[in-house]
Coordinates of C-alpha atoms in Angstrom, one line a residue:
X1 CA 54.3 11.5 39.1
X2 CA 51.6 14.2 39.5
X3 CA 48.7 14.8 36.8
X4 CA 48.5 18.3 36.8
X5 CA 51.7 20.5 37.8
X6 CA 50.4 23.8 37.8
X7 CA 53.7 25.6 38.6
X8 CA 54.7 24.2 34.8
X9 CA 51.7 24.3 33.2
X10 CA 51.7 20.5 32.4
X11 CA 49.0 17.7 32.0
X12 CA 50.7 14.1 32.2
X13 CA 49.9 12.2 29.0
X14 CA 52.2 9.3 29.6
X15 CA 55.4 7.9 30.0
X16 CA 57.7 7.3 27.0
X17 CA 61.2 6.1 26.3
X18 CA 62.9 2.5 26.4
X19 CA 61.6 1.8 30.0
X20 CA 58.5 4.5 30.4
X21 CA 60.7 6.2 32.7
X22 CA 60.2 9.4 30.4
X23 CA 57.2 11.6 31.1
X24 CA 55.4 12.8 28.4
X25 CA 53.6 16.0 29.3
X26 CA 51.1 18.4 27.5
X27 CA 51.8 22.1 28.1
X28 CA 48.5 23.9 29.0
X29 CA 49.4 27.2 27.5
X30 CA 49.7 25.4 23.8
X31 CA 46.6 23.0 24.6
X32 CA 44.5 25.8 22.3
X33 CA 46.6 24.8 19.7
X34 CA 43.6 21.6 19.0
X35 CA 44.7 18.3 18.1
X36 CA 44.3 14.9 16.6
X37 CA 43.4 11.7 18.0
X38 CA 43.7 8.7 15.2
X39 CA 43.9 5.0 15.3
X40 CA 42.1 1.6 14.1
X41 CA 39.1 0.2 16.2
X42 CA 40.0 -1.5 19.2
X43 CA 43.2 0.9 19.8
X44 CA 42.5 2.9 22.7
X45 CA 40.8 6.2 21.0
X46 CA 38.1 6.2 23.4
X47 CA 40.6 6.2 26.8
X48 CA 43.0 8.9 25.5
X49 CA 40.2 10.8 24.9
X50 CA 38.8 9.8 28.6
X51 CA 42.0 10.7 29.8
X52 CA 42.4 14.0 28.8
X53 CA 39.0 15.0 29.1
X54 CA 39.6 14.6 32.9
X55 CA 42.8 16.0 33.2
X56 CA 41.8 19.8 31.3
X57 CA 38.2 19.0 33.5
X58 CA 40.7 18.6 36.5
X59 CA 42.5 21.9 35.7
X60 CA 39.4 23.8 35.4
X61 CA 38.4 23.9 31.6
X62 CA 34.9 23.5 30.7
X63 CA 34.9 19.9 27.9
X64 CA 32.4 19.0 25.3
X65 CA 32.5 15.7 23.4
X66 CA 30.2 13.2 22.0
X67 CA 29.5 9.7 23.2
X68 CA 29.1 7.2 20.1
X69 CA 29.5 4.4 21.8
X70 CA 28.3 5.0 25.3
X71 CA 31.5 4.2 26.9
X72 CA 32.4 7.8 27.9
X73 CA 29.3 7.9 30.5
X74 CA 32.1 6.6 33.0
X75 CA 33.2 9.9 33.7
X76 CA 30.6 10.6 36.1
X77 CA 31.4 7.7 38.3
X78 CA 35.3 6.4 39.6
X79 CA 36.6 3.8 38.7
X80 CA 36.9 0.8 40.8
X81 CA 39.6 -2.0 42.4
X82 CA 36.8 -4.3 41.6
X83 CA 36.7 -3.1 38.0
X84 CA 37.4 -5.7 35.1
X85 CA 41.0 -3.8 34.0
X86 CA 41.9 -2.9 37.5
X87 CA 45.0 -4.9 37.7
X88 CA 45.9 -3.8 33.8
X89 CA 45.6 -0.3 34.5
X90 CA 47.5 -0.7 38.3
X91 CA 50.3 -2.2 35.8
X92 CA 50.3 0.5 33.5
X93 CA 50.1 3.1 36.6
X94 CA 52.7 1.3 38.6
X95 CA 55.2 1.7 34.6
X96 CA 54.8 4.8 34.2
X97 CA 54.7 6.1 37.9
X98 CA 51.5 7.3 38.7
X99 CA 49.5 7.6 41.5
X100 CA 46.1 6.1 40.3
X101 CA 43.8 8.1 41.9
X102 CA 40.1 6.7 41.3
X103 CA 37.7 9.7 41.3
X104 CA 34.3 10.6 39.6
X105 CA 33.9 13.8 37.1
X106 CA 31.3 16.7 37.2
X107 CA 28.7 15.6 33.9
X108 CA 26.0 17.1 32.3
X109 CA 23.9 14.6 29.7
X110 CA 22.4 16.3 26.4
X111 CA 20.9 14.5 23.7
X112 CA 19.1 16.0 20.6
X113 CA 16.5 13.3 20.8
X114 CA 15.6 14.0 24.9
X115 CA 15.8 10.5 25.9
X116 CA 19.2 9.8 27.5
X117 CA 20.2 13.7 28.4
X118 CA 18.7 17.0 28.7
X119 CA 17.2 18.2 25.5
X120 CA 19.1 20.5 23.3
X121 CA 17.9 22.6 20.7
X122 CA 18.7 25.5 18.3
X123 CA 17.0 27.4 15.9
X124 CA 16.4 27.4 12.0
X125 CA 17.3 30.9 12.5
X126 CA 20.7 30.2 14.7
X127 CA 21.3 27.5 12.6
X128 CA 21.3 29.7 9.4
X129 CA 20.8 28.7 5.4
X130 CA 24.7 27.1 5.1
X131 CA 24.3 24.6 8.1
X132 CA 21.1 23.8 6.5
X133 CA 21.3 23.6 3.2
X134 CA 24.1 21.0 4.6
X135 CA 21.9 19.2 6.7
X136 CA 19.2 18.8 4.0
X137 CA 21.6 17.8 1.2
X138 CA 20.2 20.6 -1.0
X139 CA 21.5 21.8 -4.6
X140 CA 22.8 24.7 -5.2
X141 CA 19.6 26.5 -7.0
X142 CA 17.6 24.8 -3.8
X143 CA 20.3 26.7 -1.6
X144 CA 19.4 30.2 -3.2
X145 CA 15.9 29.3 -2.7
X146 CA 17.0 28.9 1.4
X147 CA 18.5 31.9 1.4
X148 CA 15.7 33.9 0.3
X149 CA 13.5 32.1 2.8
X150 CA 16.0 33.3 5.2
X151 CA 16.6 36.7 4.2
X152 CA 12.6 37.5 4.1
X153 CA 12.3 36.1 7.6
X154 CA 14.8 38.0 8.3
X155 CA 13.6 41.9 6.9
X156 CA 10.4 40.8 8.2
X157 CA 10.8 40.5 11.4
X158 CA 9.3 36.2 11.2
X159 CA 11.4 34.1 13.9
X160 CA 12.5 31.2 12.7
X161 CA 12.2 29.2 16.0
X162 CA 11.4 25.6 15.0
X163 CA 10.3 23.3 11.5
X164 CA 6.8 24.6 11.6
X165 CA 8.0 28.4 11.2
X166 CA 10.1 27.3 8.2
X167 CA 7.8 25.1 6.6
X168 CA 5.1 28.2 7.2
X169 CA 7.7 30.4 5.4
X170 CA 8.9 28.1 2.4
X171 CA 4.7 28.0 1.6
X172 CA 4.6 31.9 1.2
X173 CA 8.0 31.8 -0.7
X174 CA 5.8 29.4 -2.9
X175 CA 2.9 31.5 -3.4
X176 CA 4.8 34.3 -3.8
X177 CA 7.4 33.5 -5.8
X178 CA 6.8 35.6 -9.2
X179 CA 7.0 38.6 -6.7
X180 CA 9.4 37.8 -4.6
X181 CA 11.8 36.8 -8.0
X182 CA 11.8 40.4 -9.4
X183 CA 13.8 41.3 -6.0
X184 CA 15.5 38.8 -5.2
X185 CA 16.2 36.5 -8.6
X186 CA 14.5 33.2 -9.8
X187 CA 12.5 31.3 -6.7
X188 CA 11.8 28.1 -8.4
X189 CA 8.6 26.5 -6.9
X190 CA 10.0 23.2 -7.9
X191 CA 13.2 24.2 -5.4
X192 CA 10.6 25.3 -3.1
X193 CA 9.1 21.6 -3.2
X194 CA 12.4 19.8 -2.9
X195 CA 13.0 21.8 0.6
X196 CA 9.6 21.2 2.0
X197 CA 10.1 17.1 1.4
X198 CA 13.5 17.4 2.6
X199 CA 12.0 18.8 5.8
X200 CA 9.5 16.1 6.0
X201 CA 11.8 13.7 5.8
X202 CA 14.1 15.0 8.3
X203 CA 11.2 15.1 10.6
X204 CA 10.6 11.6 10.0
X205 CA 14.1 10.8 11.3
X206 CA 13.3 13.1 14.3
X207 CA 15.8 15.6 13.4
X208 CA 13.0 18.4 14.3
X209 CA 13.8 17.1 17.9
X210 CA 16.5 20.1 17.1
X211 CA 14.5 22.6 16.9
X212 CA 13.0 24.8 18.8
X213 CA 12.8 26.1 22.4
X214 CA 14.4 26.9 25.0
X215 CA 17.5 26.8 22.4
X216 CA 20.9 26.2 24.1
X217 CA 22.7 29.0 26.0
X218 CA 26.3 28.6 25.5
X219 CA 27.3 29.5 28.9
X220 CA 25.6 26.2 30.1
X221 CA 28.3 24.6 28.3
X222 CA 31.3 26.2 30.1
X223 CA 30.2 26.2 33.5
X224 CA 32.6 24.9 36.7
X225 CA 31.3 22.7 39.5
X226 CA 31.8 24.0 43.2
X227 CA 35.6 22.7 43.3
X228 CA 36.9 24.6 40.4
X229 CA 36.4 21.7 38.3
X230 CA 35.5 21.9 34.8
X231 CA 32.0 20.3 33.7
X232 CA 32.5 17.4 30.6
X233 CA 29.0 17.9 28.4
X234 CA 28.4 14.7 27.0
X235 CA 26.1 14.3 24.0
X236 CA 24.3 11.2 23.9
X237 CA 25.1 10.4 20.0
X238 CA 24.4 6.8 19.2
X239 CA 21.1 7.0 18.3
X240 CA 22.7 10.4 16.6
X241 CA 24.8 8.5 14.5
X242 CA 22.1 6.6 13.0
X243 CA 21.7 10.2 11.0
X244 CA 25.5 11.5 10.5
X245 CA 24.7 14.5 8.5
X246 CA 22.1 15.5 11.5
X247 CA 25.2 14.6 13.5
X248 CA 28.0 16.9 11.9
X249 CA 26.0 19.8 11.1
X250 CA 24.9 19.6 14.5
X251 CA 28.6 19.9 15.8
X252 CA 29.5 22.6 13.0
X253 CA 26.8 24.6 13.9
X254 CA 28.2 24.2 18.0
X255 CA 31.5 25.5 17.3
X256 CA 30.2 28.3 14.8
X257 CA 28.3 29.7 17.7
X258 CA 31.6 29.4 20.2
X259 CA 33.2 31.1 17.3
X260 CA 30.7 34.2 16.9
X261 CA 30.0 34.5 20.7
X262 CA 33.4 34.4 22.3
X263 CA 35.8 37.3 22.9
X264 CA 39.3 37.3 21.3
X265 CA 41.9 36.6 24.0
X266 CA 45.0 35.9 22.1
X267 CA 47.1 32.7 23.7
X268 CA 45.5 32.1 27.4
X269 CA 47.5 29.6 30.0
X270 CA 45.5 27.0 29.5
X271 CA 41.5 26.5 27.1
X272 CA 38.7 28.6 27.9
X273 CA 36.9 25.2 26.7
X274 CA 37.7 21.8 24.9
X275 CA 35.7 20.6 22.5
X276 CA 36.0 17.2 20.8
X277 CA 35.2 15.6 17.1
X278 CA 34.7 12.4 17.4
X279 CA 33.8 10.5 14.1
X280 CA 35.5 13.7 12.8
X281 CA 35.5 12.2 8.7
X282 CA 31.9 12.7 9.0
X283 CA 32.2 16.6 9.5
X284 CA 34.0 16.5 5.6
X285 CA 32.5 13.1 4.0
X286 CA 30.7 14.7 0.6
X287 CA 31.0 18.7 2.1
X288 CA 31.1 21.1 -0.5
X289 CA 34.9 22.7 -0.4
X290 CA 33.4 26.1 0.1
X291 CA 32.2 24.5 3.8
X292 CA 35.3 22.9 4.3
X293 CA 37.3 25.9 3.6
X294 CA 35.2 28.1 6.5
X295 CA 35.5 24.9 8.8
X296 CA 39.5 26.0 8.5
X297 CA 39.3 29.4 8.7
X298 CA 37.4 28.5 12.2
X299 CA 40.1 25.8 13.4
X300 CA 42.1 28.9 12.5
X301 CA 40.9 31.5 14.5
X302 CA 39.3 29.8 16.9
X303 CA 42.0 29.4 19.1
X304 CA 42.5 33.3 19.6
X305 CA 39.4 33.0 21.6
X306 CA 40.6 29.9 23.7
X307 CA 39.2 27.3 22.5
X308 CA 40.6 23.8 22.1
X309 CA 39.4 21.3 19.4
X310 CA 40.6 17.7 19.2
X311 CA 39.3 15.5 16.2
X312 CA 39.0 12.2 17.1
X313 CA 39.0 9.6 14.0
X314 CA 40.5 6.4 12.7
X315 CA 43.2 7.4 10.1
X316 CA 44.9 11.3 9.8
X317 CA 43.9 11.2 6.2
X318 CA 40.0 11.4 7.5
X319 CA 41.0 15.2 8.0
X320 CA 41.7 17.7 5.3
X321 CA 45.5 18.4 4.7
X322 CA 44.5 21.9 5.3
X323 CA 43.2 21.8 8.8
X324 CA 45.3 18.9 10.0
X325 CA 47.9 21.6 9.3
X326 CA 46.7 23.6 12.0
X327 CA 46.8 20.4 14.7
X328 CA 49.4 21.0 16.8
X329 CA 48.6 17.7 19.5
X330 CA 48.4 14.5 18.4
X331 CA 48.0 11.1 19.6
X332 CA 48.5 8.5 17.1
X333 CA 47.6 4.5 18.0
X334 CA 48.1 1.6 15.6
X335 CA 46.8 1.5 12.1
X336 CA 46.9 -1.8 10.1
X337 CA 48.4 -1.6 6.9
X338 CA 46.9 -4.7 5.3
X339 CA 46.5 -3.4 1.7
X340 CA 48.6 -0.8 -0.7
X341 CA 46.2 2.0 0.6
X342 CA 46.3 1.4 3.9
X343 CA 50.0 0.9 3.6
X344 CA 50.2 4.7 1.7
X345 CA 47.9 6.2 4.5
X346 CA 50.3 4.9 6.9
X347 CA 53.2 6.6 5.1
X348 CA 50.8 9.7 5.1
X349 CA 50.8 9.0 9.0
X350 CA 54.1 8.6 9.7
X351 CA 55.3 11.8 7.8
X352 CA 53.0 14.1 10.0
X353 CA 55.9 13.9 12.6
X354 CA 59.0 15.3 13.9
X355 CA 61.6 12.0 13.1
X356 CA 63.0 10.3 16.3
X357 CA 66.4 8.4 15.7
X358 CA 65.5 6.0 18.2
X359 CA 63.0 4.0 16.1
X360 CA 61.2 4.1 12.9
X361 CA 58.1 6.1 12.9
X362 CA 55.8 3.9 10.2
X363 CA 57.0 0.5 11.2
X364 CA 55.8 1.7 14.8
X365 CA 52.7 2.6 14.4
X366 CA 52.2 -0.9 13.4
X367 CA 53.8 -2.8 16.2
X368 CA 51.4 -0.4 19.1
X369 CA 50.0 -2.4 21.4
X370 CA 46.4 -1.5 23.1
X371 CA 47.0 1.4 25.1
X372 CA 50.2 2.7 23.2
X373 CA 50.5 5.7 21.1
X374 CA 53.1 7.8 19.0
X375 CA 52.8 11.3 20.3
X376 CA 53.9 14.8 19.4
X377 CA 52.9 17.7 21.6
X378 CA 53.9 21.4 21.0
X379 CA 57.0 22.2 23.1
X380 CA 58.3 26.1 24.5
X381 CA 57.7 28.6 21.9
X382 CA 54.8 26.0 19.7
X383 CA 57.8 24.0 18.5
X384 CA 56.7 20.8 17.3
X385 CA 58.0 17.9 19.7
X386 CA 59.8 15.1 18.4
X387 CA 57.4 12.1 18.1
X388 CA 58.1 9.6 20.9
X389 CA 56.3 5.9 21.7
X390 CA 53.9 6.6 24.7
X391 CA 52.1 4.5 27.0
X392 CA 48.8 6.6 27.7
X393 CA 47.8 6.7 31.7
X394 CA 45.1 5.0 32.8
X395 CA 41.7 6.7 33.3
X396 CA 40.7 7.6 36.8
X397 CA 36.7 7.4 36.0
X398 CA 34.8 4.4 35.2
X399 CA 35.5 3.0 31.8
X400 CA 32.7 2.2 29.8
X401 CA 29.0 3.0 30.2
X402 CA 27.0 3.6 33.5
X403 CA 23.5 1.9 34.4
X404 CA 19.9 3.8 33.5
X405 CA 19.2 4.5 37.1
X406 CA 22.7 6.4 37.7
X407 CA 22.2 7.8 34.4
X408 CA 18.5 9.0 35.6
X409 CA 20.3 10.0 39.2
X410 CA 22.4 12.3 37.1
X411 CA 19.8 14.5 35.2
X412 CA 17.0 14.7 37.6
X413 CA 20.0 16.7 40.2
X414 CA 21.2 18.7 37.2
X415 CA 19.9 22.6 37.1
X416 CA 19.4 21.5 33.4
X417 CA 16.8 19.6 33.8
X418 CA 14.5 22.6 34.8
X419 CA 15.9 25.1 32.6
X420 CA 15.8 23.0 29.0
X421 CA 12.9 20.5 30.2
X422 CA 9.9 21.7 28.8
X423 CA 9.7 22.9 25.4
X424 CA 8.5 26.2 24.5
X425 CA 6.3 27.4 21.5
X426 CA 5.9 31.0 21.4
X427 CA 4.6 33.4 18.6
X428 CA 6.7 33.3 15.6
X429 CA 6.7 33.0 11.8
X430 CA 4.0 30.2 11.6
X431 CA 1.6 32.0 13.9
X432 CA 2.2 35.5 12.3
X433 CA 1.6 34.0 9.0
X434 CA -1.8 32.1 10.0
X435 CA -2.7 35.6 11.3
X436 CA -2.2 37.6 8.6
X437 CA -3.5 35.2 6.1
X438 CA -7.0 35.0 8.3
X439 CA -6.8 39.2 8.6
X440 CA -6.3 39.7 5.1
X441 CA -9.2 37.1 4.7
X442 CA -11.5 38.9 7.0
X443 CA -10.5 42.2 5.1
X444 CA -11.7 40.6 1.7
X445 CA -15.0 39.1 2.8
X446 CA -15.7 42.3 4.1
X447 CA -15.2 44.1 0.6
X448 CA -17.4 41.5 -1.4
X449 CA -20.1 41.0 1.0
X450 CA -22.2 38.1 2.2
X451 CA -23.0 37.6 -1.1
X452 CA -19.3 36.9 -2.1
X453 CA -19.4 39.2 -5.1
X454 CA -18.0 42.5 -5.6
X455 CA -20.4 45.2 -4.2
X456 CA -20.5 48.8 -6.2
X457 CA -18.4 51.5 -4.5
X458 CA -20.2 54.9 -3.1
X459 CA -17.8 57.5 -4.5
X460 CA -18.1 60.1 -1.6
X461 CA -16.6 63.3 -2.3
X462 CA -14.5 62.2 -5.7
X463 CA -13.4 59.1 -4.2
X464 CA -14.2 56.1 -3.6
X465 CA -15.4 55.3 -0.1
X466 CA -15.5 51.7 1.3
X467 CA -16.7 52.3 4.6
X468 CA -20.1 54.3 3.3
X469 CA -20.6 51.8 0.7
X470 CA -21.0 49.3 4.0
X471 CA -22.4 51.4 6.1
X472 CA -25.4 51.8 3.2
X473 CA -25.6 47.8 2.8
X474 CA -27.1 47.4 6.1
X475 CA -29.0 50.8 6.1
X476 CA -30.2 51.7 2.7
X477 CA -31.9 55.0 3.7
X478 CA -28.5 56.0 5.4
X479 CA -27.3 59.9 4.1
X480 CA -24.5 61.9 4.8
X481 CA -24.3 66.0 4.8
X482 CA -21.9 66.5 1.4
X483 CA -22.1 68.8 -1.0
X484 CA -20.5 66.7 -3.3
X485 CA -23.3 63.6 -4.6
X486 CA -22.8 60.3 -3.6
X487 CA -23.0 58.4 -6.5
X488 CA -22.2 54.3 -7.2
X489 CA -18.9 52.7 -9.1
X490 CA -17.9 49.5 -9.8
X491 CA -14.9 48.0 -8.1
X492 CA -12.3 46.8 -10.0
X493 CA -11.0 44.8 -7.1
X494 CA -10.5 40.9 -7.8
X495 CA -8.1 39.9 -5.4
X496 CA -8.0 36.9 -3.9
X497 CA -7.2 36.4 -0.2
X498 CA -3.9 34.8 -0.4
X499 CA -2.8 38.3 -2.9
X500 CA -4.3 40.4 -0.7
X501 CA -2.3 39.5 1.8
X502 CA 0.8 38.4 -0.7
X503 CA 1.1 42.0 -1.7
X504 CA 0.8 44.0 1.3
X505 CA 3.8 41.5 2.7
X506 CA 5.9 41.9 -0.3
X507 CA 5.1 46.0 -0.5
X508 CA 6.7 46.1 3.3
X509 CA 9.9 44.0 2.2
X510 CA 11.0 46.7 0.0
X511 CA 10.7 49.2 3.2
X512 CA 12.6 47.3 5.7
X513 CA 16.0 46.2 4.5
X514 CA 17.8 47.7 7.0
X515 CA 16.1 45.0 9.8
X516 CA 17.8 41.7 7.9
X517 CA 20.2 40.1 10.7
X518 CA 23.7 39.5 10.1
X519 CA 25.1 35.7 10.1
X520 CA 28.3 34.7 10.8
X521 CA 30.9 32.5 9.1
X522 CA 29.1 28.9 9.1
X523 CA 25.7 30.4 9.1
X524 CA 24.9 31.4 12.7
X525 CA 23.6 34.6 13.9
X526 CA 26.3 37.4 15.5
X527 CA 24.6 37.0 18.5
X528 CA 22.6 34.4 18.8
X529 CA 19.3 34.8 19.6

């Protein structure tokens, strides 16, 4: 039995039936169509997903999942005779008549935090209000408040590149906020406050670690190794975990960007790239229903522009009816049904399928052994297949982690390590701020004088004229050839520094609307940065 037949179109999942003698295949042109990966803990999740993370890498398509546990690491390294489930997995192999073929994966390490994979980063400004306002677990008032932030940024020209630049901006929202609510409705300071200590304390978990630059470039996600092979990106997440809201936004904000930046290509033979939930209840645990509903509409669409997405989680029910709708794989392992709501979840379960004569579907589910899985996969013309009881191949790659120094090996010979190494702090909002505030108070200690009071205005000419008025403070006997007599006037001009500059910002908002950038569904610019 072969893997990959690519006259078909197939990826071997497993072999079903009585005896195992029946393959059980996934067709590649329907592999867009995303899926579901469900069972208890201690079911074999982790090595379906292994499995068929090497078989779409094998055929060429580019795979991004997250590593809870560290057990997917294995990827980058073959498995082994000398392994501890060697002889389990030549049994399994020798059932279900396959070759087992030991061989390493092409892997690429990223990790928010730096530590155990390249950095990656975004941008408050990629990122976008919704994902944030998410992420920060604001109301909705303190939302609105975002969104102005945002949307001033935005018509000013003020990149939003990392914390600093948004802290920077939420302070001049602050000071500015009787202004700014005659255009844009009520900016409550109080809101204002909220965000800025929800910001300190996601700094405190070291959730700024996310932003800032060099931010990720999609393409390095959906690159091919010299062989044709698809790269797996593996995100470090177990430290990750330890914040799942940093976690989930994280991931929605991933496939918002895939969503905005790829082109439509209707039904391809087989992904552009895979990209896998796992922990998937986390992406809808306490999300507002207006998030969940554009998280559907991107499951959706998204699979017009190639792109597979497989949620990975430990009962179906973790997923909205809505979306799980739209899952056209899935993989089901055992679920225990040792209360009345586990025992109504696996009811839930068992209905999600296409009935098989030859066995029960529920009473199944709870008799799958380590390894085993019910399985439904979308058949010629996206017809659901019946559900049969599977016996998932074995993995090829290591399973379970790898050691530091291999780990090490790994990113110091990746072209990621010089590309997304070093951080980057450029000129953006929080420098243009700071220089504007110091200009405007420059501007005003000019116009009160050393003495820090106002000085009287030379009218020159009808008019008053601040540059003769200091011209004559540091030359008293100073004339000029006018017809017109120069004559002194009292400025009316008590501005502080901070309204000096407050006002000549707000004056410009109102003359550049047409420069506010457009987001996309979940919060992410059109075209990213």
């Amino acid at each position: 039995m072969k893997l990959i037949d690519p006259d078909n179109g197939t990826i071997f999942v497993g072999g079903a039936g009585q005896n195992r003698e029946q393959p059980e295949y996934l067709l590649t042109r329907y592999a867009n169509r995303h899926g579901l990966i469900a069972g208890a803990t201690g079911t074999g999740k982790t090595v379906t997903l292994q499995t068929l993370a090497e078989a779409l890498s094998q055929i060429g398509v580019p795979v991004f999942l997250a590593d809870v546990k560290g057990d997917l690491a294995g990827l980058a390294m073959p498995g082994s005779t000398e392994a501890k489930l060697h002889s389990a997995f030549a049994e399994r192999a020798g059932k279900i008549g396959l070759d087992l073929d030991y061989q390493h994966y092409p892997v690429t390490f990223w990790d928010v935090f730096g530590e155990t994979g390249h950095p990656v980063r975004t941008t408050p400004a990629e990122m976008g209000p919704l994902l944030l306002a998410r992420l920060l677990d604001l109301t909705d008032a303190q939302e609105g408040v975002l969104n102005i932030a945002f949307r001033v940024a935005d018509e000013q020209g003020l990149a939003l590149l990392d914390l600093k630049d948004l802290q920077s901006m939420l302070v001049w929202v602050g000071q500015n906020a009787s202004e700014l609510s005659l255009t844009y409705g009520n900016v409550s300071t109080a809101s204002v406050g909220a965000i800025q200590r929800a910001l300190l304390t996601l700094e405190t978990e070291g959730g700024d670690r996310l932003f800032g630059e060099p931010a990720l470039d999609l393409a390095d996600l959906m690159r091919q190794d010299d062989s044709g092979r698809g790269v797996i990106n593996i995100l470090s997440a177990n430290r990750l975990m330890n914040a799942p809201r940093l976690y989930s936004t994280f991931l929605l904000w991933l496939l918002s960007e895939l969503f905005e930046q790829l082109p439509e290509i209707g039904d391809p033979d087989k992904p552009v790239c895979a990209f896998f939930f796992d922990e998937a209840h986390l992406l809808f645990d306490d999300a507002p229903k207006a998030l969940i509903d554009k998280i559907e509409q991107v499951a959706r669409l998204i699979r017009s522009k190639g792109v597979s997405i497989w949620f990975i989680s430990q009962n179906p029910t973790d997923v909205p009816e809505d979306i799980l709708g739209q899952l056209g794989s899935r993989v089901q392992h055992a679920l225990r049904a040792f209360t009345a709501k586990d025992q109504k979840a696996l009811r839930l379960a068992a209905e999600n399928y296409r009935p098989n004569p030859a066995f029960d579907t529920a009473d199944t589910i709870t008799e799958l052994g380590t390894g085993e899985a019910v399985t439904s996969f979308l058949e010629n013309k996206g017809v659901p297949g019946i559900v049969m009881r599977t016996l998932i191949r074995p993995p090829f790659s290591q399973l379970g982690p790898i050691s530091d120094a291999q780990r090490q090996a790994i990113m110091a010979s990746s072209a990621m390590a010089a590309k997304y190494g070093t951080a980057l702090d450029r000129e953006s909002a929080h420098e243009i701020l700071t220089e504007r505030t110091q200009k405007a108070a420059a501007e005003a200690q000019e116009t009160v004088g050393p003495s820090g009071q106002d000085d009287d205005l030379w009218v020159v000419g009808g008019a008053p004229d601040p540059e003769f008025t200091r011209a004559r403070r540091y030359n008293p006997d100073l004339t000029i050839p006018t017809s017109a007599p120069a004559k002194k006037r009292r400025s009316s001009r008590s501005d502080s520094v901070m309204e000096t500059f407050s006002k000549t910002v707000v004056r410009e908002i109102g003359r550049s609307g047409t420069r506010a950038i457009m987001r996309g569904v979940l919060g992410g610019l059109f075209r990213g940065r």
